[in-house]
Amino acid sequence: EMLTYNEAVDLIKIRRNSNIQYELTNNKIVQDTINGCRGLPLAISIIAGLNLQHDEEWQDVNEIVTSQDFPPESHNYNYNLFGTFQLSVNQLEQHVQGLFYMLGVFKASKIPLQSIIALWNIRHLKAIALLQNLHKRSLLKYVDGQSRYCELHDLMISYLGQHIHQQNDVKSVNKKLISGYKAQCNGKWFTHEDDGYYFQNLIYHTIQADDIDALEQVLNDFNWMTAKIKVDQTIYNLCQDINDGTKYLKENNVETWKKYKEIRIILERYEYLLEIDKIDMVQVLLVLGDKIDWIKEQALKSIEENKEKFDYWKILESRYKDEEFEKSRKRIGKNDDDDSIAVSNPRYGDLRIIGTENNDSVDCQIVIKDYKSTKTESSISCSNLCIENVAISADGRIIAIQKDVDEWNVYNIDQNNEMKMLKFEDNTQSLQFSELKFCPTLQDNSVIFMTLSHDDTQIKIWNVNGNQINLSNKVISSPNCMYWIEWIHNGSKIILWWIRYEEKDGEPMDKNNRINECQIEIWCLQSWERLQVFIVPSVIVERYDQYLIVKNWKDYKHNESNRLDDVGYISNHGRSLVLQYGGIVGLLTIENSNLNPINCVDQFTNTFHLLLRDASNVVVADSLQPAYISVITRDGKCVTVFKIIHNQEQYYFKIPFICLPSMLFIPESNRLLIYNSNQTLSEYDLQGDPYDFYSYKTVNVCDVNPLTCCPLIVDNLPWNSVKGNLQIHDVSVVQATSSHKELDKSYAVIGNEIISVHLIAIGEIYKLKAYGYNGRSKIRICSHTLDQYYQRCFIFDDCQSVILIRGCNYKVTTITQLVDFQRKGGDLALNENGAQFKTLCQYKCKKHYLEEQVKYMKLRYRKEDQTLITIIGMKDDLLQLDTVIAINLDGKRQIMINNNEKNDHYCLIKSFMPNEILYFDEYYLITNDFDDIRPIKCYKLGDGTNPTRLIKDLQSRSDDVYKFILPINMATNDLEMVKWSFTDDRQKLMQYYGEKAVKWMDRRKQENNIIIIEKGKYSYITSHFWKSSLLKMKNNDNVIELPYYVKFNFDELMRDKYLIYHDDVAKNIYVVDGTTWKLSQILLFPYFEIHRIKWNNEQKLMVVF
């Protein structure tokens, strides 16, 4: 804001020395000078700092200010502003001038004192005195306080930068800054103080200094990377720095640029796994960069340089298959209900993405993030609401959320308020629609969206003007329900379709006169006219690889699954319809015709070409050429992408997924986003450079095999460094060879060694192989040919037998003991000549009990009396049957169990609702049924002589809290049970478990009871309706909350050194210090589906499988 003449005079009086008496008012020279500055406060302040006392001095300044000889940076002010700056600088001492000019090296206008000291290489107090002097002259603004810094006006930065460039001092001044930084941290870049500038700009200044050595030192410092990420609170900035560094090195023909690009690729690919506040780049690269030798070596070096003592883990051996396909992965959402996302159009600015976090919970919120950095730009709290859908406008300013089936709310996120609707002639005052979709492009620089009425018969087009939503005069009405509406051709057109007969509850109202036809319409948004109509069959039948039209109602009912579900449109050197009939997806070629409508029914069999069977969802990208069709299979384990050229599928490739994904294309691009149900977002640039991101090539077939799940063996080994003893844990990754089919595997600790057994099929031959792990390598112990086909194998801690299971998928299940699996001379060995197989039990399920097959098996081994405990679970839609069998391995007779006989060796558990096993060990089984009374049952497991007994049968209420106290010595003492009322006994609970744990219980007790399982000083607290749990240790206020997607093996709670649990969504393993109950380390294993984690007795060896 420019100053008036009087305001400028007042400012000069305030800023100049108080002893100057020169008259400013009614002084023509002063007035001409002020007018020449156009009232710019910066110029007036600098003139005041000159302390002019005579007419001659004012005249000299006036001549410089009004001079027309000024640099381009001053053109907007139409006077010599830089000349004014120069007058003030000239009054400084020569060495102070040099120091002031050096400030032009900084990128930001706000420069921390610590960075200035590094540049000037002077003492702290002297630097402050110089800055205060420059402040008095208005050359900069010095701020004193807890964080000391100076601020430079943008024009002053330009002035100083121009001077440095004119003097060719860019390299030398940047070198001085880098040298100063290095001196401040003694060459350990990660130890430098976070002054708000250093971590953000260090790479930039090493490049400007042309200092390759310093640049590589920083890029090799993984501890510095950790510090930078935590300071920036994003990984994106580090990736940009590494990218700038590699680009500079490449331009200077330094071959090491390829090394650092490998780090950037790892970060971009696995960004979604990394937790910013807990990240340790040394640990990240030890695991994710285990195949790259230089990264492993440098990570170990970084450990030595770090004074802090941590436990680290490194991979010794790895043979997993880790394909790279995505351009990037990101983490969006936090729970299973976070299943809806949308993106803006990058044409209108930075790409924004909208989604939910903790949907349908007390912490539910809508988040709008910057797509590149994933930083949250805006959020809306939606506590305890279930968000059905989200949408975002092309420019990323307007969002819509569907809070109920037909209720939408629209927000302007830039203004942070909800938008209002005008009252219309039809009394519409709220957005109650079944569908709301923003146009992917702006129309006449305005945001528009279309809606489908809650009865699915009417489309309306809406305009967003300011903070109001206006209804346009564009409306489409249909005599019957519209099943699909979508924007196509970059928002210039709309596609919709409806069935040409009336329905009720999914069936034709007039079955005798039903017409097996659907009408597909293409509308032009601008002219609002119907451009084209296509008639296609509504239901088809597949016979002998042909697709025929259903003629009668009986065939219609039989083939209802092949009903039209989804429609897409491609006009690419011709016209094609993408049609999905149930699980069948194909292209319907449209011949050139002037007819409107075009009836495609008669020639459907000849013009419909299959793309894929067993599909669940289809999206089409038609904005660019070629067009792409992306299809998800019904099992959710694969996405197939087809490239369409000249209206024919030319190429395709497959992408494996473990969790059911959803898909969308970024508007006006061929960038495919796949959003996995484990809250990870993967991007695939279908026309990108495969060298940069993933191996998509123009070939007829490019199949991708799912990643192989492999076990991990972890060993705790000491690493001696000059700074002290740091613990380096070794991880060994193993898998069966590709020529063998691994049927099953099991792990146990025998004599404090990790032992694994593997069932292997080699053609018609079945083998059992055993391996031992000594912390450095895997040792093959034995290989034994089995007497017949088995499906499962189990080995248990300090048990000398292998348990083999046959008939898991049939009515009779046989449990066999391989007796001669025993220890010899410190090694586990099998007698090749005298193997003994002993049938322990045959379990037969009668057909009148259940039609279903065995669904799961759980086995435990009780060492004290050599008893094998087996749970065989069978279930169908109505009934669950769990059979608990106790067998003493020393017994000599075979046990035959029919489920309609009495037998002391087993206990039959029947329930008519799903039965949840809360706890299962060698002595006790605790279950919780999900019926109306939610009974909790506790069983004391038998031993082959004494039967399994039901010892507790509790009818629970939502206010109840049940605590089961497990004895330390289970062989001699019994389990205890305590029942509390949360309302009446809240103070007792507070006393036992603390405020944090009680608050957690309070949030979850409304829909289900609270169950506590306690052993020694550890407590496991759960509420199974919420499928979440809490871990608590006595005399420690810390609690560990485990979301529903975190798997925890209760056995691990009994350890004193470490607690281990893993996150199915993030693919992380969390290591908690057993003494402090604080997180010690996070291990990232994105290549594995982790099923179980097991320690050895001393917690020095761990197996993950």
Coordinates of N, CA and C in Angstrom, one line a residue, residues 839-927:
T839 N -1.1 -92.7 12.3 CA -2.3 -92.0 12.2 C -2.9 -91.7 13.6
L840 N -3.1 -90.5 13.9 CA -3.5 -90.1 15.3 C -5.1 -90.1 15.4
C841 N -5.7 -89.6 14.3 CA -7.1 -89.3 14.4 C -7.7 -89.2 13.0
Q842 N -8.9 -89.7 12.9 CA -9.7 -89.5 11.7 C -11.0 -88.9 12.1
Y843 N -11.3 -87.7 11.6 CA -12.5 -86.9 12.0 C -13.4 -86.9 10.8
K844 N -14.7 -87.3 11.1 CA -15.7 -87.4 10.0 C -16.8 -86.5 10.3
C845 N -17.2 -85.7 9.4 CA -18.3 -84.8 9.5 C -19.5 -85.3 8.7
K846 N -20.6 -85.6 9.4 CA -21.8 -86.2 8.8 C -22.5 -85.1 7.9
K847 N -23.0 -85.6 6.8 CA -23.6 -84.6 5.8 C -24.8 -83.9 6.4
H848 N -25.6 -84.6 7.4 CA -26.7 -83.9 7.9 C -26.4 -82.7 8.8
Y849 N -25.1 -82.6 9.2 CA -24.7 -81.5 10.0 C -24.4 -80.3 9.1
L850 N -23.5 -80.5 8.2 CA -23.1 -79.4 7.3 C -22.9 -79.8 5.9
E851 N -23.2 -78.9 5.0 CA -22.9 -79.2 3.6 C -21.5 -78.7 3.2
E852 N -21.0 -77.7 4.0 CA -19.7 -77.1 3.7 C -18.5 -77.9 4.1
Q853 N -17.4 -77.6 3.5 CA -16.2 -78.3 3.8 C -15.4 -77.6 5.0
V854 N -14.3 -78.2 5.3 CA -13.5 -77.6 6.4 C -13.0 -76.2 6.0
K855 N -13.3 -75.2 6.9 CA -12.9 -73.8 6.6 C -11.6 -73.4 7.2
Y856 N -11.3 -73.9 8.3 CA -10.0 -73.6 8.9 C -9.6 -74.6 10.0
M857 N -8.3 -74.6 10.3 CA -7.8 -75.5 11.3 C -6.8 -74.7 12.1
K858 N -6.9 -74.9 13.4 CA -5.9 -74.3 14.4 C -5.3 -75.4 15.2
L859 N -4.0 -75.4 15.4 CA -3.3 -76.5 16.1 C -2.4 -75.8 17.2
R860 N -2.3 -76.4 18.4 CA -1.4 -76.0 19.4 C -0.8 -77.3 20.0
Y861 N 0.4 -77.2 20.5 CA 1.1 -78.3 21.2 C 1.4 -77.9 22.6
R862 N 1.0 -78.8 23.5 CA 1.3 -78.6 24.9 C 2.4 -79.5 25.3
K863 N 3.6 -78.8 25.6 CA 4.8 -79.6 25.8 C 4.8 -80.4 27.1
E864 N 4.1 -79.8 28.1 CA 4.1 -80.5 29.5 C 3.7 -81.9 29.4
D865 N 2.6 -82.2 28.7 CA 2.1 -83.5 28.7 C 2.0 -84.1 27.2
Q866 N 2.7 -83.4 26.3 CA 2.8 -83.9 24.9 C 1.4 -84.1 24.3
T867 N 0.6 -83.1 24.5 CA -0.8 -83.1 23.9 C -0.9 -82.2 22.7
L868 N -1.5 -82.7 21.7 CA -1.8 -81.9 20.5 C -3.3 -81.5 20.5
I869 N -3.5 -80.2 20.5 CA -4.8 -79.6 20.5 C -5.2 -79.1 19.1
T870 N -6.3 -79.6 18.5 CA -6.7 -79.3 17.1 C -8.1 -78.8 17.1
I871 N -8.3 -77.6 16.5 CA -9.7 -77.1 16.2 C -10.0 -77.2 14.8
I872 N -11.0 -77.9 14.4 CA -11.4 -78.1 13.0 C -12.7 -77.3 12.9
G873 N -12.7 -76.3 12.0 CA -13.8 -75.4 11.9 C -14.5 -75.6 10.5
M874 N -15.9 -75.8 10.6 CA -16.7 -76.0 9.4 C -17.9 -75.1 9.5
K875 N -18.3 -74.5 8.4 CA -19.5 -73.6 8.5 C -20.2 -73.5 7.2
D876 N -21.4 -73.1 7.3 CA -22.2 -72.7 6.1 C -22.9 -71.4 6.4
D877 N -24.0 -71.1 5.7 CA -24.7 -69.8 5.9 C -25.4 -69.7 7.3
L878 N -25.8 -70.9 7.8 CA -26.5 -70.8 9.1 C -25.8 -71.3 10.3
L879 N -25.0 -72.3 10.1 CA -24.4 -73.0 11.2 C -22.9 -73.1 11.2
Q880 N -22.3 -72.9 12.3 CA -20.8 -73.1 12.4 C -20.6 -74.2 13.4
L881 N -19.7 -75.1 13.0 CA -19.3 -76.2 13.9 C -17.8 -76.2 14.1
D882 N -17.4 -76.1 15.3 CA -16.0 -76.1 15.7 C -15.8 -77.4 16.5
T883 N -14.9 -78.2 16.1 CA -14.6 -79.5 16.9 C -13.2 -79.3 17.5
V884 N -13.1 -79.4 18.8 CA -11.8 -79.4 19.5 C -11.4 -80.8 19.8
I885 N -10.2 -81.2 19.4 CA -9.7 -82.5 19.6 C -8.4 -82.5 20.4
A886 N -8.3 -83.2 21.4 CA -7.1 -83.3 22.2 C -6.5 -84.7 22.1
I887 N -5.3 -84.8 21.7 CA -4.7 -86.1 21.4 C -3.3 -86.1 22.1
N888 N -3.1 -87.1 22.9 CA -1.8 -87.3 23.5 C -0.8 -88.0 22.6
L889 N 0.3 -87.4 22.2 CA 1.1 -88.0 21.2 C 1.8 -89.2 21.7
D890 N 1.8 -89.5 23.0 CA 2.4 -90.7 23.5 C 1.4 -91.9 23.4
G891 N 0.1 -91.6 23.1 CA -0.9 -92.6 23.1 C -0.7 -93.6 21.9
K892 N -1.2 -94.8 22.1 CA -0.9 -95.8 21.1 C -2.1 -96.2 20.2
R893 N -3.3 -95.7 20.5 CA -4.4 -96.1 19.7 C -4.9 -95.0 18.8
Q894 N -5.4 -95.4 17.6 CA -6.0 -94.4 16.7 C -7.4 -94.0 17.2
I895 N -7.7 -92.7 17.0 CA -9.0 -92.2 17.4 C -9.9 -91.9 16.2
M896 N -11.0 -92.5 16.1 CA -12.0 -92.2 15.1 C -13.1 -91.4 15.7
I897 N -13.4 -90.2 15.1 CA -14.4 -89.3 15.7 C -15.4 -89.1 14.7
N898 N -16.7 -89.4 15.0 CA -17.9 -89.0 14.2 C -18.6 -87.9 15.0
N899 N -19.1 -86.9 14.4 CA -19.7 -85.8 15.2 C -21.0 -86.1 15.8
N900 N -21.6 -87.3 15.7 CA -22.8 -87.7 16.3 C -22.5 -88.7 17.4
E901 N -21.2 -88.9 17.8 CA -20.9 -89.9 18.8 C -20.3 -89.1 20.0
K902 N -20.4 -89.7 21.2 CA -19.7 -89.2 22.4 C -18.3 -89.7 22.4
N903 N -17.4 -88.8 22.7 CA -16.0 -89.2 22.7 C -15.2 -88.3 23.6
D904 N -14.5 -88.8 24.5 CA -13.8 -87.9 25.5 C -12.6 -87.2 24.8
H905 N -12.3 -87.5 23.6 CA -11.1 -86.9 23.0 C -11.5 -85.5 22.3
Y906 N -12.8 -85.2 22.2 CA -13.1 -84.0 21.5 C -14.3 -83.3 22.1
C907 N -14.5 -82.1 21.8 CA -15.6 -81.2 22.3 C -16.2 -80.6 21.1
L908 N -17.5 -80.7 20.9 CA -18.2 -80.1 19.8 C -18.9 -78.8 20.2
I909 N -18.6 -77.8 19.4 CA -19.1 -76.4 19.7 C -20.0 -76.1 18.5
K910 N -21.3 -75.9 18.7 CA -22.2 -75.5 17.7 C -22.7 -74.1 17.9
S911 N -22.9 -73.3 16.9 CA -23.5 -72.0 17.0 C -24.2 -71.6 15.7
F912 N -25.2 -70.8 15.8 CA -26.0 -70.4 14.7 C -25.6 -69.0 14.2
M913 N -24.5 -68.5 14.8 CA -24.0 -67.2 14.3 C -22.5 -67.4 14.2
P914 N -21.8 -66.5 13.5 CA -20.3 -66.7 13.4 C -19.7 -66.7 14.8
N915 N -18.7 -67.6 15.0 CA -18.1 -67.8 16.3 C -16.7 -67.2 16.3
E916 N -16.4 -66.2 17.1 CA -15.1 -65.5 17.1 C -14.2 -66.1 18.2
I917 N -13.1 -66.6 17.8 CA -12.1 -67.1 18.8 C -11.3 -65.9 19.4
L918 N -11.6 -65.6 20.6 CA -10.9 -64.5 21.2 C -9.5 -64.8 21.7
Y919 N -9.4 -66.1 22.2 CA -8.1 -66.5 22.7 C -8.0 -68.0 22.6
F920 N -6.8 -68.5 22.3 CA -6.5 -69.9 22.1 C -5.1 -70.2 22.4
D921 N -4.9 -71.0 23.5 CA -3.5 -71.4 23.8 C -3.5 -72.9 24.1
E922 N -2.5 -73.4 24.7 CA -2.4 -74.9 25.0 C -3.4 -75.4 26.0
Y923 N -4.0 -74.4 26.8 CA -4.8 -74.8 27.9 C -6.2 -74.3 27.9
Y924 N -6.4 -73.1 27.2 CA -7.7 -72.5 27.2 C -8.2 -72.0 25.9
L925 N -9.5 -72.0 25.7 CA -10.1 -71.5 24.5 C -11.3 -70.6 24.9
I926 N -11.2 -69.3 24.4 CA -12.3 -68.4 24.8 C -12.9 -67.9 23.5
T927 N -14.3 -68.0 23.4 CA -15.0 -67.7 22.2 C -16.1 -66.6 22.5

